[in-house]
Short mmCIF file of C-alpha atoms in Angstrom, two decimals:
data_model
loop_
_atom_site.label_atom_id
_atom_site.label_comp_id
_atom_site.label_asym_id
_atom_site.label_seq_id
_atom_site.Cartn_x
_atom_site.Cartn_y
_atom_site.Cartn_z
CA UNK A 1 89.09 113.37 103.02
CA UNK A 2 91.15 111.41 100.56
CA UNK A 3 88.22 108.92 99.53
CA UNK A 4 84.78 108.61 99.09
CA UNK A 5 82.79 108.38 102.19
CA UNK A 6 80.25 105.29 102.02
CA UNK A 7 77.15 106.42 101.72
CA UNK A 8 75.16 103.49 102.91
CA UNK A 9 71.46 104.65 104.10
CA UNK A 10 72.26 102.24 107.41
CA UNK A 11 74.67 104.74 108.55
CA UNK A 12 72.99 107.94 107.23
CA UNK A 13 71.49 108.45 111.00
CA UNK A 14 74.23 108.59 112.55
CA UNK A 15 76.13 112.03 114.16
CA UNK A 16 79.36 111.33 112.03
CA UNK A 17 78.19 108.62 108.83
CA UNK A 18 81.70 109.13 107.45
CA UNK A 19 83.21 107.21 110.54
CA UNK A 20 81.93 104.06 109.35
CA UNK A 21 82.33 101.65 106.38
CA UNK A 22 80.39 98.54 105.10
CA UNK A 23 82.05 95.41 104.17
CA UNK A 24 80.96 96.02 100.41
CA UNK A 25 81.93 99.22 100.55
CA UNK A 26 85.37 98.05 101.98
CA UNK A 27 85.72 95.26 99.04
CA UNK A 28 84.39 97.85 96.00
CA UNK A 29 87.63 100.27 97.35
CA UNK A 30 90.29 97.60 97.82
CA UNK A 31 93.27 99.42 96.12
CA UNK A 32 92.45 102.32 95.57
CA UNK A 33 95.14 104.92 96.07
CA UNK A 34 95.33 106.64 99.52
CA UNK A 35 93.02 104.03 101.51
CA UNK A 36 95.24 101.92 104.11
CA UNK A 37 93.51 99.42 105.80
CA UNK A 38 94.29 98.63 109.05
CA UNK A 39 94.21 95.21 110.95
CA UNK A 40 93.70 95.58 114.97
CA UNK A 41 93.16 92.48 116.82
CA UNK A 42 93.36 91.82 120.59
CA UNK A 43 95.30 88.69 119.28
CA UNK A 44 99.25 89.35 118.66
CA UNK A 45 99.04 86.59 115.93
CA UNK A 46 95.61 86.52 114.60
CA UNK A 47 96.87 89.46 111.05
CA UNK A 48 99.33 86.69 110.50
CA UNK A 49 96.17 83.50 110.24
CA UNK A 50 94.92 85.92 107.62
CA UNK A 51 93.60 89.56 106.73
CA UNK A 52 92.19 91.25 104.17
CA UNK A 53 94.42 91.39 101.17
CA UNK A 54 96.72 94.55 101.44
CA UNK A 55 95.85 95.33 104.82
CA UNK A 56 98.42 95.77 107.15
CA UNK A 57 98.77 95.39 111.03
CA UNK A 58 99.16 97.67 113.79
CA UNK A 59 99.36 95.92 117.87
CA UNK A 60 97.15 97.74 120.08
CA UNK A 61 100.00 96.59 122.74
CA UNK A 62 103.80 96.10 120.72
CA UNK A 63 102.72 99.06 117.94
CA UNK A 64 100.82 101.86 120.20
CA UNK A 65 102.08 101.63 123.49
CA UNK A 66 105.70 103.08 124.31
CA UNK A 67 107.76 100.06 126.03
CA UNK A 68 108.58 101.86 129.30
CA UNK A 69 106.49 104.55 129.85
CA UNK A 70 102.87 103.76 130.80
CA UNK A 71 101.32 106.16 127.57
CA UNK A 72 101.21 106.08 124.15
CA UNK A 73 103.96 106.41 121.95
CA UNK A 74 105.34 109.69 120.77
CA UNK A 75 104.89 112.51 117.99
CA UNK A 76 108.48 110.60 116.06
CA UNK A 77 107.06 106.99 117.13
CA UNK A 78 103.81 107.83 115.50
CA UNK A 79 105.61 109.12 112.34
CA UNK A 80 108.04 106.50 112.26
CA UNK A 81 105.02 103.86 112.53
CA UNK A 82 102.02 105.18 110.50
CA UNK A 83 105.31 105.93 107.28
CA UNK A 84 106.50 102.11 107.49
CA UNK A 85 102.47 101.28 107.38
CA UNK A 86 102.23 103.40 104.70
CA UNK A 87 99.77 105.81 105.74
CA UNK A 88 100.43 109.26 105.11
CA UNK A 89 98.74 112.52 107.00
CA UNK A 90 95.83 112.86 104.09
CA UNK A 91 95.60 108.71 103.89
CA UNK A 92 91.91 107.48 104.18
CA UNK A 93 92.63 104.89 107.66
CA UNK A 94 90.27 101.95 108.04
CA UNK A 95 90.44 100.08 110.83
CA UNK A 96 89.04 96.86 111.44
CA UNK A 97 89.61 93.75 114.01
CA UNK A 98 88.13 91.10 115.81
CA UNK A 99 86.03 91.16 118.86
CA UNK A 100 83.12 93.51 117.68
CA UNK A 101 86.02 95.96 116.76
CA UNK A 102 87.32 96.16 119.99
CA UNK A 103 90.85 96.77 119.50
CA UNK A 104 90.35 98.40 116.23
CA UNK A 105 88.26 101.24 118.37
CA UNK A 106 91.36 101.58 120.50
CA UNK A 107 93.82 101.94 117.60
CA UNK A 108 90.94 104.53 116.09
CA UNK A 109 91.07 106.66 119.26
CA UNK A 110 94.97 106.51 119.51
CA UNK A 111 95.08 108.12 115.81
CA UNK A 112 92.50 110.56 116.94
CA UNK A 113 94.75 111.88 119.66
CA UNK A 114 97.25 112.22 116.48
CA UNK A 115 95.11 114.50 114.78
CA UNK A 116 94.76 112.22 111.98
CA UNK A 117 91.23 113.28 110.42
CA UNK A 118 90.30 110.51 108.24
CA UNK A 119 89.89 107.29 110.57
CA UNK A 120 87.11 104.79 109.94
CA UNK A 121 86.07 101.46 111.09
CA UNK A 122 84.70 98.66 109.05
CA UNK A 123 81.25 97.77 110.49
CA UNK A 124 81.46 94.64 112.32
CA UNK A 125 84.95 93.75 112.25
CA UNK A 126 86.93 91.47 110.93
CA UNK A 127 83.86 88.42 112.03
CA UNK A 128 81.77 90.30 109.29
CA UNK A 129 83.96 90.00 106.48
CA UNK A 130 85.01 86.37 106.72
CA UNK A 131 81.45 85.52 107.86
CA UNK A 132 80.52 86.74 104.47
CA UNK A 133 83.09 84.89 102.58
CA UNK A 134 85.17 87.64 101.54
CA UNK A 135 88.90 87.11 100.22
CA UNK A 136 91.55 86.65 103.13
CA UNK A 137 95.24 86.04 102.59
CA UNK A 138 98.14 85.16 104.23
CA UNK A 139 100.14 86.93 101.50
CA UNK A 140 102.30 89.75 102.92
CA UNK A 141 100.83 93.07 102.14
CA UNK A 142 103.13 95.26 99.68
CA UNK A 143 103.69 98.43 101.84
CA UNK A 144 104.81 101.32 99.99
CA UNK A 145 106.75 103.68 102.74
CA UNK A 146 104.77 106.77 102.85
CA UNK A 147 106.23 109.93 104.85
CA UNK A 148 103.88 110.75 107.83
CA UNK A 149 105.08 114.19 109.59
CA UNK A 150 105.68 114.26 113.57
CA UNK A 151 102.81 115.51 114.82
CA UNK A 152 102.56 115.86 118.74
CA UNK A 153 100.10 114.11 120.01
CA UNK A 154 96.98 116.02 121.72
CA UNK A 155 95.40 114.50 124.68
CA UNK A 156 93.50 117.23 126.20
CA UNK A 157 90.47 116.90 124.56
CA UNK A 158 89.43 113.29 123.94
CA UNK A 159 91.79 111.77 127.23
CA UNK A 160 91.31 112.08 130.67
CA UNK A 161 93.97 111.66 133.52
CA UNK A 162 92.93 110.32 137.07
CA UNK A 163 92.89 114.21 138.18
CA UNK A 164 90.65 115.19 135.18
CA UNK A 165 88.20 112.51 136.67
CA UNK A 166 88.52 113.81 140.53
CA UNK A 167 87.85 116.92 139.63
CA UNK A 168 84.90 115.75 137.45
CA UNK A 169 83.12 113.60 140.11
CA UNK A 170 79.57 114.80 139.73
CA UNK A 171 79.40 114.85 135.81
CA UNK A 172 79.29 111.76 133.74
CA UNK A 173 80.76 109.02 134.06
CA UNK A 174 80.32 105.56 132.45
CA UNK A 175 82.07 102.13 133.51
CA UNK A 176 81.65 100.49 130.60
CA UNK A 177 83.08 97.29 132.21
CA UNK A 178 81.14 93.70 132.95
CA UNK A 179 78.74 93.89 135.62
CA UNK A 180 80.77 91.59 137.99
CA UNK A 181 83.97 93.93 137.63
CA UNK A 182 81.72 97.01 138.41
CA UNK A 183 80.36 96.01 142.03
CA UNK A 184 83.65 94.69 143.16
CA UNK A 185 83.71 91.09 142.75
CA UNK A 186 86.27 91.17 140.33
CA UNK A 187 89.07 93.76 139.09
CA UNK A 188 89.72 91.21 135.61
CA UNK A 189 86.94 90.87 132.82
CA UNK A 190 85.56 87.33 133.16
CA UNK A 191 88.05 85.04 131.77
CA UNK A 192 90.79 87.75 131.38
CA UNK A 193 93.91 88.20 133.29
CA UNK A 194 94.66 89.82 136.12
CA UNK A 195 95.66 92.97 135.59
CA UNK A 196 96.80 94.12 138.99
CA UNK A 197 94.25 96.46 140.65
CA UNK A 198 94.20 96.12 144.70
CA UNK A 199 90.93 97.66 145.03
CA UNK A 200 87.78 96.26 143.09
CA UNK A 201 84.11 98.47 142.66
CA UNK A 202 83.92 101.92 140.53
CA UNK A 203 84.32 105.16 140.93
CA UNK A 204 81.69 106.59 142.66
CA UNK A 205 79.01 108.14 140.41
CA UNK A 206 79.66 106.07 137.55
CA UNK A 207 76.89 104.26 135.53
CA UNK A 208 77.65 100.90 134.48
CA UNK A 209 76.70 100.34 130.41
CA UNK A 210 78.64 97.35 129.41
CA UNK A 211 80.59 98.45 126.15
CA UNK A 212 79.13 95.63 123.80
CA UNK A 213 75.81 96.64 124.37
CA UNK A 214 76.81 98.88 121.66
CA UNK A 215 76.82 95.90 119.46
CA UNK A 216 74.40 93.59 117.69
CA UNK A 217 74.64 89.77 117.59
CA UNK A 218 76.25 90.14 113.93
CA UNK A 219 79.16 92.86 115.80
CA UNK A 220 77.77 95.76 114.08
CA UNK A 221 76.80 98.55 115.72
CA UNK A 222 73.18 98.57 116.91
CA UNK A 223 71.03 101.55 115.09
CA UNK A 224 70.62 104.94 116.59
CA UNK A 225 66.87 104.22 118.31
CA UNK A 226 68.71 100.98 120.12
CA UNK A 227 71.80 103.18 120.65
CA UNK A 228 69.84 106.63 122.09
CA UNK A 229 67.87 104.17 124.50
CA UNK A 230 70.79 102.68 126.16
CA UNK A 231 73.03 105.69 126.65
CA UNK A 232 70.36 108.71 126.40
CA UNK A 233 66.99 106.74 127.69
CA UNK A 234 69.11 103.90 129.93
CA UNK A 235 72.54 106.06 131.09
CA UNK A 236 70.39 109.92 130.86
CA UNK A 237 73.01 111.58 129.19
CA UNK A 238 71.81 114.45 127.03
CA UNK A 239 73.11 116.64 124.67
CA UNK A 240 75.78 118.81 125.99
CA UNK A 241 77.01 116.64 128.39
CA UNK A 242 80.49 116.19 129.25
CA UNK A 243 81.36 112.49 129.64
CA UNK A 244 84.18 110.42 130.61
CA UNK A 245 84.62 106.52 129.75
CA UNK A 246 86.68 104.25 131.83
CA UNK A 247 87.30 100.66 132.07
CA UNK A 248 90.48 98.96 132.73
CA UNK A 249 92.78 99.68 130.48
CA UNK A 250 91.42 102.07 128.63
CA UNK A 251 90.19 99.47 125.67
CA UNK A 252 86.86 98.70 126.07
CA UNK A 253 86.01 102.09 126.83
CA UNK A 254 87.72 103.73 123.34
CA UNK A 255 85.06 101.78 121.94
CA UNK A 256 82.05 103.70 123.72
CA UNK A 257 84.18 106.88 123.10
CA UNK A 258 83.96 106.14 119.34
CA UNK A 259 79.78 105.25 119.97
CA UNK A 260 79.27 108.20 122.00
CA UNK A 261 81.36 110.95 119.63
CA UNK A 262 80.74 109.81 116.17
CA UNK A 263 77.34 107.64 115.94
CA UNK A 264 75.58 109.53 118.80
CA UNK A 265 77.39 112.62 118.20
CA UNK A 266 78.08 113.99 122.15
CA UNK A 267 81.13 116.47 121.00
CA UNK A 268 82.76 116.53 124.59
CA UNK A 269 83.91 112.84 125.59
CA UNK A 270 86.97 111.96 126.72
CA UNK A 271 88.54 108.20 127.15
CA UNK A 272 90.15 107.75 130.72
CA UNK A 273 92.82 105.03 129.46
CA UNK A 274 94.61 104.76 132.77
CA UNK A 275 90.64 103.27 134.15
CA UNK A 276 90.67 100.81 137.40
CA UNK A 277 94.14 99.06 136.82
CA UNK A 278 95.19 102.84 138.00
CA UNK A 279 92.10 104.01 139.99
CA UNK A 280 91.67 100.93 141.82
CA UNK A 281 95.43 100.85 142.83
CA UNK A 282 95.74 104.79 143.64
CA UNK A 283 96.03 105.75 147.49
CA UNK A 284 93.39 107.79 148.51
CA UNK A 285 90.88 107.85 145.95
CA UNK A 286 87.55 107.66 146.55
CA UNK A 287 85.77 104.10 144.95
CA UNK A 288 82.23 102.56 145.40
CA UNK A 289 81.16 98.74 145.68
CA UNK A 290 77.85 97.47 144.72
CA UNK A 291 74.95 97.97 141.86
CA UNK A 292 74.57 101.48 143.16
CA UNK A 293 76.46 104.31 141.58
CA UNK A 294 77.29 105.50 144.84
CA UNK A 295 77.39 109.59 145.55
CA UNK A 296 80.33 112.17 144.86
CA UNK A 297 82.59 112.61 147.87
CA UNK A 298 82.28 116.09 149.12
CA UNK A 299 85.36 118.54 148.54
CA UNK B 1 115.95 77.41 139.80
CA UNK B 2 118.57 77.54 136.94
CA UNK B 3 117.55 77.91 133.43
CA UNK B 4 119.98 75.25 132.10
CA UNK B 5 118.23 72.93 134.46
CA UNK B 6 115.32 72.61 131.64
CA UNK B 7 114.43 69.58 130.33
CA UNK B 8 115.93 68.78 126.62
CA UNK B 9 112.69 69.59 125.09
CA UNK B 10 111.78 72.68 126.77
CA UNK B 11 115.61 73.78 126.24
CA UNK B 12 115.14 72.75 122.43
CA UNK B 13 112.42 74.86 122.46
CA UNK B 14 113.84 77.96 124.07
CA UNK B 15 116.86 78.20 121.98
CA UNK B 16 114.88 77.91 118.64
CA UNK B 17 113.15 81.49 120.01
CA UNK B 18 116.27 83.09 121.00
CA UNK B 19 118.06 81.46 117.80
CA UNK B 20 115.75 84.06 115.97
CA UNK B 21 115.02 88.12 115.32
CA UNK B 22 112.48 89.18 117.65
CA UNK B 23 110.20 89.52 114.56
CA UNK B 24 110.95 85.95 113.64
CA UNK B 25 109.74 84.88 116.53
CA UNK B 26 106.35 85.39 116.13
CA UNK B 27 106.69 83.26 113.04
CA UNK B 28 108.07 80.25 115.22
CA UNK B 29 105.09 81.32 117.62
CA UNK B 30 102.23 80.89 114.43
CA UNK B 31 104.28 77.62 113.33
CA UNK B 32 103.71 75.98 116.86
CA UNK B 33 99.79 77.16 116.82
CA UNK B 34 99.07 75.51 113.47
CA UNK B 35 100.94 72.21 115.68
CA UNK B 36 99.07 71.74 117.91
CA UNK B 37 97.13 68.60 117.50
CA UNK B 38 93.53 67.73 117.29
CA UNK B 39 92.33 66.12 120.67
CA UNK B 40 92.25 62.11 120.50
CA UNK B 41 88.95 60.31 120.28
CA UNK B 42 87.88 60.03 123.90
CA UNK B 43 88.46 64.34 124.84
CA UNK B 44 86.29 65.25 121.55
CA UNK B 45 82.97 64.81 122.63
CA UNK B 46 83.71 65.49 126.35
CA UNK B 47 84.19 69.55 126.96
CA UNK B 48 83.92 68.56 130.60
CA UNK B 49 86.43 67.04 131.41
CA UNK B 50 88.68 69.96 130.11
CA UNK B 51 89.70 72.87 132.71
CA UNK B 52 89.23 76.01 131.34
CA UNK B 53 92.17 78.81 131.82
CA UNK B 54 90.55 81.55 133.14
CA UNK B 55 93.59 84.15 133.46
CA UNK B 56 93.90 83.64 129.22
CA UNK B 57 92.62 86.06 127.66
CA UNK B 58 90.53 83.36 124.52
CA UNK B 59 89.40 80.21 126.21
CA UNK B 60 91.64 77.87 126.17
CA UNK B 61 90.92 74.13 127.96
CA UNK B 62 93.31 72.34 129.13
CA UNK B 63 93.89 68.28 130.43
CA UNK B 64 96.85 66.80 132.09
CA UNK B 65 96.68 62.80 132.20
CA UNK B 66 100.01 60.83 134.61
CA UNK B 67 100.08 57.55 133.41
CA UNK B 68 101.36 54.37 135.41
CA UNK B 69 104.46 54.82 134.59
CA UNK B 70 104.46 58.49 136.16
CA UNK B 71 104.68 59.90 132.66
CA UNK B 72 102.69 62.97 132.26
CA UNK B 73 100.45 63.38 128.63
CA UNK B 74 99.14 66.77 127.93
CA UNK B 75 96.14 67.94 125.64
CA UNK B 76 94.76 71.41 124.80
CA UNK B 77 91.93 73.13 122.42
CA UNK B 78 91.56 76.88 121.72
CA UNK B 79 89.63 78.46 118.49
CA UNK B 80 91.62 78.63 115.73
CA UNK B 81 90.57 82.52 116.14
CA UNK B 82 93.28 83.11 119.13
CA UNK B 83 96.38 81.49 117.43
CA UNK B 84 98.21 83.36 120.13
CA UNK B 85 96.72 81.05 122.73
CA UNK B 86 97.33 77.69 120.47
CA UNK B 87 100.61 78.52 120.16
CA UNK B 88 101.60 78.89 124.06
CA UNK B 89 99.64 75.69 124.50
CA UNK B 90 101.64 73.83 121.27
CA UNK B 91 104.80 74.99 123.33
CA UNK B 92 103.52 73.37 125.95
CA UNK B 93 102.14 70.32 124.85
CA UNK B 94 105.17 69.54 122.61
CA UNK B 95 108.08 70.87 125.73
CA UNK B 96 105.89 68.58 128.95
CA UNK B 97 103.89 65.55 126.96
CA UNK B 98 106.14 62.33 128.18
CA UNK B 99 108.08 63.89 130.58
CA UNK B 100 107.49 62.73 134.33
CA UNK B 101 104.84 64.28 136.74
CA UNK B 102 108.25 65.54 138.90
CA UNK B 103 110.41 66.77 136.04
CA UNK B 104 106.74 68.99 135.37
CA UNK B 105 106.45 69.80 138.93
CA UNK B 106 110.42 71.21 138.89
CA UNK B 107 109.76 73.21 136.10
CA UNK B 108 110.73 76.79 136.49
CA UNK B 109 107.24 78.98 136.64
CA UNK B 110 108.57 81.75 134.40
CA UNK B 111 109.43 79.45 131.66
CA UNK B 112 107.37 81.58 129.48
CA UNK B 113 109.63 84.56 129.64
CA UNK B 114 112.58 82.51 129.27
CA UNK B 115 111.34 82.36 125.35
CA UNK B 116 112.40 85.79 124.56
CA UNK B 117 108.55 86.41 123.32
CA UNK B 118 107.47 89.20 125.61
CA UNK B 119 108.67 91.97 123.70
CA UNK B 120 107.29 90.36 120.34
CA UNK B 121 103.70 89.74 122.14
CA UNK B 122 103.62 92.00 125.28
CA UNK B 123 104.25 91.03 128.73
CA UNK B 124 100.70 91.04 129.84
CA UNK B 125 100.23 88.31 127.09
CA UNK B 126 102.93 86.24 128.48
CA UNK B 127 101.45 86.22 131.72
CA UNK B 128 98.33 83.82 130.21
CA UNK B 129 100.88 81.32 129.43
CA UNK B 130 102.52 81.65 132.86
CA UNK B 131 98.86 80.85 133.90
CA UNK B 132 98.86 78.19 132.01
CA UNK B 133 101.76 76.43 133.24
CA UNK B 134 100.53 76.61 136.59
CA UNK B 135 97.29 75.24 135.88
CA UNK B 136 99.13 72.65 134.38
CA UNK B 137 101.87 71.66 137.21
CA UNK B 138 98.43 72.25 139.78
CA UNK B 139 96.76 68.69 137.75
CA UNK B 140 99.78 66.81 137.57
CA UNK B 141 99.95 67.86 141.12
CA UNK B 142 96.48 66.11 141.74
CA UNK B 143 97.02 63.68 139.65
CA UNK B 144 100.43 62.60 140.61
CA UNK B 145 99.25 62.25 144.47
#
């Protein structure tokens, strides 16, 4: 770990404290060599409005997806994007973004599947730090080209594949989408676009936690007692488990992943990106309507 | 029907995208969001009688007024936190405001991806502008009639 981790007592009870940063922790580091900070919005153009100063700007969408292929990019794309960020393998990554972090999660998990070991968010986002009057700038960030090695990327243990979640049926399983899109009335978040699923509900068995329950009114993360009685109390998941999250594109979802692995410290979750845009479109797959979480189909 | 069938100011518009780098693009995109202008007087204090774009992924509310001369007049607000969203509607308001209600109704439905935006922004972001447009040409639609 290239720098400091922040040792805020607020994050102290948490499985993995090092995961997260405060906004004065963020500012009293500014500059300091082998921290890149990282701006991940769900808007293309929000970086451009203004960002913290040196931070630079990685698309969830034009940076981390490949073009043609529905997956992430490859070992060489990585490479070829974190070096013209200027992060290098030992860099210190921290990622922040608007929308409670949502995007910024996503980018996080897409690193992790990289291998890259130092990969932080900034606690509430990119809301927090202008809501506190910190510096933004619209001043182009002076990226010095680092040399990131091609690493392939590893998605067996933190991504699942529609197969991985048939033959999981039975473990668990959390929707972590709106209520509405979990019963079937909808296959698109409330005023979000359609995404193309033919089928709306869940997959059977899964428990419906809404992702930004996660989150306080402020976008920071809620403290461990809120957090262990929604997900251990609310979703009775217990140490041990094996989860997978889903939602629609995989987005929301890499947001519990990062609650569930590094604040509540489950060590065996895995993100199911290709959720109901590919579930609720596959041909024969088993789904569920309703508030219930309906039962595993036998085998 | 045919691209080059555009009306000048939606044609204008169009060729100052593909006039540019891919990169640049974006830059035209952030110069149209900071353009798009404040509501008048009489749309401030009345959210209702905006339309809201539900298929976009910030909120974005839309108006279309015809006038009696068949002359269509187009106003939009979105946060100035989703300067993706103001720009598709700056596009929009500056390419259809004073053009007639048919000229709008003629307009090809993929304008949007004539723009050469969707690898600079990502085709699923595209597609709320699309939306947009046809919300758009469905109240000139009612209001034309």
């Amino acid at each position: 770990m290239t720098v400091a981790a922040d040792p805020s007592p607020r994050f102290a009870e948490f499985a993995h404290p090092e995961r997260l940063v405060s906004t004065d922790w963020l500012q009293s580091h500014l500059g300091e060599p082998g921290l890149v900070v990282v701006e991940s919005d769900e808007d293309v153009l929000l970086y451009e409005v203004g960002h913290i100063p040196g931070a630079v700007k990685i698309d969830w969408h034009t940076d981390l997806n490949d073009p043609v292929v529905r997956d992430y990019i490859s070992g060489e794309q990585f490479a070829a994007l974190a070096s013209s960020k200027g992060i290098s393998r030992d860099s210190t990554v921290v990622i922040y973004g608007d929308k409670n972090n949502w995007w910024a999660a996503y980018a996080l998990w897409v690193f992790t599947l990289f291998g890259h070991s130092d990969v932080r968010l900034l606690d509430g986002g990119r809301d927090a730090w202008i809501a506190e009057g910190r510096a933004i700038t619209t001043d182009e960030s002076e990226v010095a080209a680092a040399s990131y090695p091609v690493v392939e990327r590893d998605d067996s243990a933190i991504r699942a594949f529609k197969e991985d979640v048939l033959d999981h049926l039975g473990s668990p399983l959390i929707d972590v989408r709106s209520p509405e899109e979990y019963t079937g009335q909808r296959t698109t978040a409330p005023a979000y676009p359609e995404e193309g699923a033919l089928r709306a509900g869940h997959i059977p068995t899964a428990q419906n936690v809404p992702w930004a329950r996660a989150a306080a009114a402020d976008g920071r993360f809620r403290g461990i007692d809120e957090l262990n009685e929604i997900y251990r109390e609310g979703a009775g998941l217990v140490d041990g488990d094996e989860i997978i999250a889903y939602c629609r594109i995989g987005e929301r979802s890499s947001h519990t992943w990062f609650v569930l692995t590094h604040l509540l410290g489950f060590d065996s979750v895995r993100n199911y990106d290709g959720s109901w845009t590919e579930w609720g479109s596959a041909v024969r797959v088993p789904i569920a309507t309703g508030d219930a979480p309906g039962a595993a189909p036998g085998r | 029907m045919d691209a080059t069938e555009l009306p000048d100011s939606l044609a204008e518009i169009r060729d100052d995208f593909l006039d540019l780098e891919v990169k640049e693009r974006l830059q035209l995109l952030l110069e149209f969001s900071n353009e798009l202008p404040e509501l008048p007087e009489r749309y401030r204090d009345h959210p209702d009688l905006f339309e809201r774009v539900e298929e976009c992924q910030s909120p974005i509310f839309i108006v279309v007024e015809v006038d009696a001369d068949q002359a269509v007049h187009l106003f939009a607000t979105a946060p100035a936190e989703a300067p993706t969203t103001r720009g598709f509607a700056s596009i929009l308001v500056q390419g259809i405001d004073g053009l007639t209600a048919s000229q709008v109704l003629e307009l090809a439905d993929d304008y949007p991806s004539m723009l050469g935006l969707t690898a600079a922004v990502s085709p699923l972001r595209i597609r709320g502008m699309t939306a947009m447009l046809a919300r758009i040409k469905r109240q000139v639609r009612e209001r034309a009639a």
